[in-house]
PDB file of C-alpha atoms and ligand atoms in Angstrom:
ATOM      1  CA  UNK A   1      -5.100  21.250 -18.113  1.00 55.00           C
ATOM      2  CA  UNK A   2      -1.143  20.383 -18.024  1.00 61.00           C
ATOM      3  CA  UNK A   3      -0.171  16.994 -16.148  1.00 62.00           C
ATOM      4  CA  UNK A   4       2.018  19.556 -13.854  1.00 60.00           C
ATOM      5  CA  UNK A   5      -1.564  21.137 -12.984  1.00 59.00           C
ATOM      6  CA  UNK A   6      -3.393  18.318 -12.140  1.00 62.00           C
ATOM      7  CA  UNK A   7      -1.133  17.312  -9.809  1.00 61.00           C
ATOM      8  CA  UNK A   8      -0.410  20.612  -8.122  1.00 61.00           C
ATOM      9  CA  UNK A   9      -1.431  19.673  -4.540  1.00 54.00           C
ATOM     10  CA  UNK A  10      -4.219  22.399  -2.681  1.00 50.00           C
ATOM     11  CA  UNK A  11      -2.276  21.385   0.381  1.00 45.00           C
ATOM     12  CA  UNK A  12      -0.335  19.068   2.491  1.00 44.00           C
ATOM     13  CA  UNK A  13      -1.721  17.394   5.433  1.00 40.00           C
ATOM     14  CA  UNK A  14      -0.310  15.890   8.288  1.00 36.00           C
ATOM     15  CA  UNK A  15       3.001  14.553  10.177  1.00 36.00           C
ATOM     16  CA  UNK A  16       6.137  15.296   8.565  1.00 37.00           C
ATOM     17  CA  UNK A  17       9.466  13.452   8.275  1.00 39.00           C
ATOM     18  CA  UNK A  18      12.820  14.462   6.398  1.00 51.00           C
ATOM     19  CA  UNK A  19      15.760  12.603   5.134  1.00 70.00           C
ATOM     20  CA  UNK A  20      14.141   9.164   4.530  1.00 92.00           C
ATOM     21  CA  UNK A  21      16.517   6.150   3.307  1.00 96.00           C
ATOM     22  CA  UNK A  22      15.615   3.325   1.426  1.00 96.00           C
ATOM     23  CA  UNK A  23      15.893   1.097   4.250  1.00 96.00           C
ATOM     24  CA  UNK A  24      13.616   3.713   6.719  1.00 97.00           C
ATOM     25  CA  UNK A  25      10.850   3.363   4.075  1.00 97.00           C
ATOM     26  CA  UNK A  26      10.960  -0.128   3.946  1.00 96.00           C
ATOM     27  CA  UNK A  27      11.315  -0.320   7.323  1.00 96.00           C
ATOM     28  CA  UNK A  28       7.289   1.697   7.445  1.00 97.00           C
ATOM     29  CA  UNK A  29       6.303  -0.579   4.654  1.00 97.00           C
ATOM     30  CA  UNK A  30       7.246  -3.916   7.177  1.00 96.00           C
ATOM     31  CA  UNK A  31       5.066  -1.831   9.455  1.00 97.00           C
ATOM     32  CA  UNK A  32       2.286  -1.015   7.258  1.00 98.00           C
ATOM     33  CA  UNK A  33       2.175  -4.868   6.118  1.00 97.00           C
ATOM     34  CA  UNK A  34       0.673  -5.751   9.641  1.00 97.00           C
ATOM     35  CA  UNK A  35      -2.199  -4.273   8.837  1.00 98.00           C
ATOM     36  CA  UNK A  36      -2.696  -6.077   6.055  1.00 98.00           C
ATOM     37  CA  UNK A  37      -5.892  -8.028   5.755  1.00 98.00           C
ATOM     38  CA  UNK A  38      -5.670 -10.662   3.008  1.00 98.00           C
ATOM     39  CA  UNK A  39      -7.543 -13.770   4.125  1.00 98.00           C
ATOM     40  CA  UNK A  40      -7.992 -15.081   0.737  1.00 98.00           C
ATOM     41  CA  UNK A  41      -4.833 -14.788  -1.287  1.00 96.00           C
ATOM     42  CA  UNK A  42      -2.590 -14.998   2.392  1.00 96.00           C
ATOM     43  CA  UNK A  43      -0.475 -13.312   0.833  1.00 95.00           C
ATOM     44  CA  UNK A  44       0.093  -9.567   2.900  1.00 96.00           C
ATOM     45  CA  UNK A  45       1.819  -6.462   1.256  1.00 97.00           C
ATOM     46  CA  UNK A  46       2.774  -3.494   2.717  1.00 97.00           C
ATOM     47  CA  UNK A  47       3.475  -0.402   0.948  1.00 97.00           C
ATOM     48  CA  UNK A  48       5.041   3.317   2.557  1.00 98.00           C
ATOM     49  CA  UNK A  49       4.869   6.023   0.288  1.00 98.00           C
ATOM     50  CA  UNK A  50       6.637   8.999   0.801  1.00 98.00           C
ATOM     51  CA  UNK A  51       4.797  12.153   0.076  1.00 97.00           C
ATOM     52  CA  UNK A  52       7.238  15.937  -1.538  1.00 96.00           C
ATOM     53  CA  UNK A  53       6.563  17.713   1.839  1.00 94.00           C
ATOM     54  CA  UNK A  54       8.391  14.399   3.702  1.00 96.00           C
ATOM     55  CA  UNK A  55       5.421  13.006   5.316  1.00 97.00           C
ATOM     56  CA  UNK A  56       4.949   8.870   5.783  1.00 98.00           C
ATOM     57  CA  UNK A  57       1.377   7.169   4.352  1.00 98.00           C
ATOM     58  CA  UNK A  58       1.050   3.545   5.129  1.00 98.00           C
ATOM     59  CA  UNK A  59      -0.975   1.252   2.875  1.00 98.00           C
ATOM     60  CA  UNK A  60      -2.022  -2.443   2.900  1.00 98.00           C
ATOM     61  CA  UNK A  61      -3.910  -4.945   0.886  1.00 98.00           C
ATOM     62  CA  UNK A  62      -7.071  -5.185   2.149  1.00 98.00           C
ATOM     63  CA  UNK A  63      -9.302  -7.872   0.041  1.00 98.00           C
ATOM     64  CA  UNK A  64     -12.497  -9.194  -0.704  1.00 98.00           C
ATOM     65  CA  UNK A  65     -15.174 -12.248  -0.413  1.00 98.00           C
ATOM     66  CA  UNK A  66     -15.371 -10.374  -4.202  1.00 98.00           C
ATOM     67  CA  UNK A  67     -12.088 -11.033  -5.330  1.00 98.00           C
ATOM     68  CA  UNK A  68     -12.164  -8.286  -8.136  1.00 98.00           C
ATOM     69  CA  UNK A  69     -12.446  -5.526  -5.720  1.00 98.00           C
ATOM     70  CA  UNK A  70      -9.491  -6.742  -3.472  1.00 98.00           C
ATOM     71  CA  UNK A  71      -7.128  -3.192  -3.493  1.00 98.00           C
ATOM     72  CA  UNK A  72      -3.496  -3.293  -3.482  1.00 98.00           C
ATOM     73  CA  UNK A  73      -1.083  -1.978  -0.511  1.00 98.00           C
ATOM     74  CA  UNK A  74      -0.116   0.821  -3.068  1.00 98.00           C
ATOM     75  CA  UNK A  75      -3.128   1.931  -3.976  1.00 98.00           C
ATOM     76  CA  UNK A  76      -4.269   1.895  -0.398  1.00 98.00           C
ATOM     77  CA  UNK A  77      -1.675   4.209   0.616  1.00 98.00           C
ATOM     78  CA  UNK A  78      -1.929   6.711  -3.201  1.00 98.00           C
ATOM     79  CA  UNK A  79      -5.778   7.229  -2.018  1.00 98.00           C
ATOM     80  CA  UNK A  80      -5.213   7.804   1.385  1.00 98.00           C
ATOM     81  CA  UNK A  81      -2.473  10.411   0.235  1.00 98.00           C
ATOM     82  CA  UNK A  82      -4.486  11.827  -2.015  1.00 98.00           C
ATOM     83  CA  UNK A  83      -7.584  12.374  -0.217  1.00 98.00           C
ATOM     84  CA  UNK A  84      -5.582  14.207   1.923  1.00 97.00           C
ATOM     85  CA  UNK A  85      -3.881  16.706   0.157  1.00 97.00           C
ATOM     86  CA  UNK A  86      -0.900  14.872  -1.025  1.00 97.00           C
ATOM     87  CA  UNK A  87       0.017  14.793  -4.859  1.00 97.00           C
ATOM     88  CA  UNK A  88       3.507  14.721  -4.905  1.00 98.00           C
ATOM     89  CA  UNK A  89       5.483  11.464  -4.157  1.00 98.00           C
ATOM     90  CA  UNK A  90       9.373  10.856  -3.912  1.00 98.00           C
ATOM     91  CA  UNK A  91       9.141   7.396  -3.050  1.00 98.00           C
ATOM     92  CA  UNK A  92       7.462   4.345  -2.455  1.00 98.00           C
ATOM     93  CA  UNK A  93       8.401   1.388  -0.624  1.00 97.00           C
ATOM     94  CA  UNK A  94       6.443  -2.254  -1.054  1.00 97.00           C
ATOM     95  CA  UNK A  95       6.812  -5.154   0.412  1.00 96.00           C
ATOM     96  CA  UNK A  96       6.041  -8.517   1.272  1.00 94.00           C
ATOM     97  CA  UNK A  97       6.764 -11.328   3.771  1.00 83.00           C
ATOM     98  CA  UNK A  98      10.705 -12.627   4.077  1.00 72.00           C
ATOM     99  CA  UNK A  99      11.903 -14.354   1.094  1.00 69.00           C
ATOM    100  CA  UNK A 100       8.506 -12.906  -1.240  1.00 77.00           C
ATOM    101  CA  UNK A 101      10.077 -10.292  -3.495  1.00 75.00           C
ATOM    102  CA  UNK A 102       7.503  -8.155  -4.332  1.00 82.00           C
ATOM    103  CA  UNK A 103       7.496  -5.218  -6.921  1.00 92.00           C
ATOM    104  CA  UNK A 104       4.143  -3.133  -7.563  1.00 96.00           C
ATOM    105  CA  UNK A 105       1.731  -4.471  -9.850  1.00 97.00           C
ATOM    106  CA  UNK A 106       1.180  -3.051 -13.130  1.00 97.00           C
ATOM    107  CA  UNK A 107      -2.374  -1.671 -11.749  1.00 98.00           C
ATOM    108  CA  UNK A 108      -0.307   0.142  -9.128  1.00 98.00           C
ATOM    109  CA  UNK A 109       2.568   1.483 -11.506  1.00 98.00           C
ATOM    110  CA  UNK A 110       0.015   3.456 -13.471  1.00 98.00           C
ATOM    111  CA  UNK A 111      -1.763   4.401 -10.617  1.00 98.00           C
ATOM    112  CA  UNK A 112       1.645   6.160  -9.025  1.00 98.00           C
ATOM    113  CA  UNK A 113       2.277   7.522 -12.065  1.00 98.00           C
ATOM    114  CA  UNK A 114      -0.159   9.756 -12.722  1.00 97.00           C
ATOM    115  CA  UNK A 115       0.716  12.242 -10.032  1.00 97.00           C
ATOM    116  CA  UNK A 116       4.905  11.668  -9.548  1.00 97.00           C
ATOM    117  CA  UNK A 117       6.361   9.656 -12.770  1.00 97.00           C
ATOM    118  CA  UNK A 118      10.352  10.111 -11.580  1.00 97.00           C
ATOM    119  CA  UNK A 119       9.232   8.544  -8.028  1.00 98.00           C
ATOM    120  CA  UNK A 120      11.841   6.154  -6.475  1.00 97.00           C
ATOM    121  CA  UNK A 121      10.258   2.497  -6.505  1.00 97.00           C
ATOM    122  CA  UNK A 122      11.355   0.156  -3.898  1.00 97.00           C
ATOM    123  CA  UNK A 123      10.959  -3.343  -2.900  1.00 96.00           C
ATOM    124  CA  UNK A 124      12.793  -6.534  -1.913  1.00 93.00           C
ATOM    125  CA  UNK A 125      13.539  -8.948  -4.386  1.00 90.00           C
ATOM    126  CA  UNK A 126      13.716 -13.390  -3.401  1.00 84.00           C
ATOM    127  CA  UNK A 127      17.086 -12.594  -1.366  1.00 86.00           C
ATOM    128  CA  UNK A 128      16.285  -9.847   1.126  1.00 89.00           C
ATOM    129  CA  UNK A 129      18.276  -7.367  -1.083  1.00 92.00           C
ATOM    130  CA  UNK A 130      16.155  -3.807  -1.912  1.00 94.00           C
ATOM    131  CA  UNK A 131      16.035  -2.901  -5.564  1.00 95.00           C
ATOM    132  CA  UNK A 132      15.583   0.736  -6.326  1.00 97.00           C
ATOM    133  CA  UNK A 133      14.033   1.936  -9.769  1.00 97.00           C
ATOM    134  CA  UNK A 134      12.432   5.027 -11.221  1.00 98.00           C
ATOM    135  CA  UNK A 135       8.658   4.398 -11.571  1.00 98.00           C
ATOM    136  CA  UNK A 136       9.230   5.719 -15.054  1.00 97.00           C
ATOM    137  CA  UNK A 137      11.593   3.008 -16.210  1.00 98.00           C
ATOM    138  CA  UNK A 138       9.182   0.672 -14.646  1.00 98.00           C
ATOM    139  CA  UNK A 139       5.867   1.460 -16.614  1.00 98.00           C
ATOM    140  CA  UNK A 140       7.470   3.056 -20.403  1.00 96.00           C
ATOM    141  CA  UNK A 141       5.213   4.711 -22.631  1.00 94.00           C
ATOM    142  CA  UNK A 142       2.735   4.823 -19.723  1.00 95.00           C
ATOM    143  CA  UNK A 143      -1.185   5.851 -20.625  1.00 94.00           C
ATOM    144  CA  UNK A 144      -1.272   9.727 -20.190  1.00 89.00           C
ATOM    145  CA  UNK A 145      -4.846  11.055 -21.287  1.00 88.00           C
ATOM    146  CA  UNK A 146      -3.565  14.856 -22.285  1.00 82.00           C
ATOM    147  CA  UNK A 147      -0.339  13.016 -24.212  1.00 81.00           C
ATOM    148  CA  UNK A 148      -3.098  10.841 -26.102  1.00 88.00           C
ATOM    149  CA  UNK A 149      -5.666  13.572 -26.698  1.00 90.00           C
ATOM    150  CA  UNK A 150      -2.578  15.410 -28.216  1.00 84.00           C
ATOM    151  CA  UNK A 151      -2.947  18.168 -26.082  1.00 66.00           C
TER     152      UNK A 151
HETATM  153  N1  LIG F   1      -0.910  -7.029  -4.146  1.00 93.24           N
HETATM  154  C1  LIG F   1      -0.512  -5.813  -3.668  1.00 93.24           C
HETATM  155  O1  LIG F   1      -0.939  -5.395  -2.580  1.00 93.24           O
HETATM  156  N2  LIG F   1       0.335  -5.064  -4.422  1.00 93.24           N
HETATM  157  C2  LIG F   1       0.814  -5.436  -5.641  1.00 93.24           C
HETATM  158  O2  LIG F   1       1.504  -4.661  -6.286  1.00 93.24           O
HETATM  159  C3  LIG F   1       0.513  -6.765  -6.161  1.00 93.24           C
HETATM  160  C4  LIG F   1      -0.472  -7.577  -5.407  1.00 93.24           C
HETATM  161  C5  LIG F   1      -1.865  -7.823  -3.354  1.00 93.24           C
HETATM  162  C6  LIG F   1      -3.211  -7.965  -4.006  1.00 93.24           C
HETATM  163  C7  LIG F   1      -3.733  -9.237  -3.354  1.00 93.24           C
HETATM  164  O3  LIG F   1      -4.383  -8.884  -2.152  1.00 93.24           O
HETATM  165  C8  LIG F   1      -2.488 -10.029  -3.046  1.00 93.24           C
HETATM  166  O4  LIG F   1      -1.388  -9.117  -3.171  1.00 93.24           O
HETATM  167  C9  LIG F   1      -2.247 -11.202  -3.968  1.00 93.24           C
HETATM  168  O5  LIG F   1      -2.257 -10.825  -5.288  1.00 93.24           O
END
């Protein structure tokens, strides 16, 4: 099966909204980040991703007395997406509190990329200021099963 097939989605779900800007998204992500249940590491992350047919999906970390099965914000919000219909992302936004920068952890950047590799990546760095990157520059030569197979 070709990448492009896998992530052909059966159909999108949900509210939609068009015309997003960096700041918007980050804006949900601040919003998502309430949610955010991390009593362990106190350290709360918000992510907003923004699905191909414009619609918003809110994640947050939500940890563990287990630590290894604490989930990221990003994650959070790829599942929920995905679970419900969504396979095609044009951005994400993630952040933390003021003055954390926070961009998405290597976990998270393969995660993303199986299903939209060109995404926009967002996220404040230590100043406030939003840095923008392709999720492709972010995670090079990233693990692709059907690549490796030779397929
Ligand atoms: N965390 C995220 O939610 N996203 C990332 O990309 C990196 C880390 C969370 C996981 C954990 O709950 C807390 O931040 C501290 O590592």
């Amino acid at each position: 099966m070709t990448a492009a097939k896998r992530r052909a989605a059966p159909r999108p779900a949900g509210r939609r909204a068009a015309g997003i800007t960096p700041e918007r998204l980050m804006a949900e992500a601040d919003r998502a980040r309430r949610r955010a249940y991390a009593p362990y590491s106190e350290f709360a992350v918000g992510a907003a991703l923004l699905t191909r047919a414009g619609r918003v999906v809110h994640g947050c970390n939500v940890e563990n007395a287990a630590f290894g099965l604490c989930m990221c914000a990003e994650r959070t919000a790829a599942l929920k997406a995905v679970s419900e219909g969504e396979r095609e992302f044009t951005a994400v936004a993630v952040t933390a509190g003021a003055g954390e920068g926070s961009s998405p952890c290597g976990s998270c950047r393969q995660f993303l990329h199986e299903f939209s590799p060109r995404m926009w990546v967002y996220w404040r760095d230590a100043r406030g200021r939003i840095v923008r990157r392709r999720l492709d520059a972010l995670l090079p030569e990233a693990f692709d099963l059907v690549r490796a197979k030779g397929r």
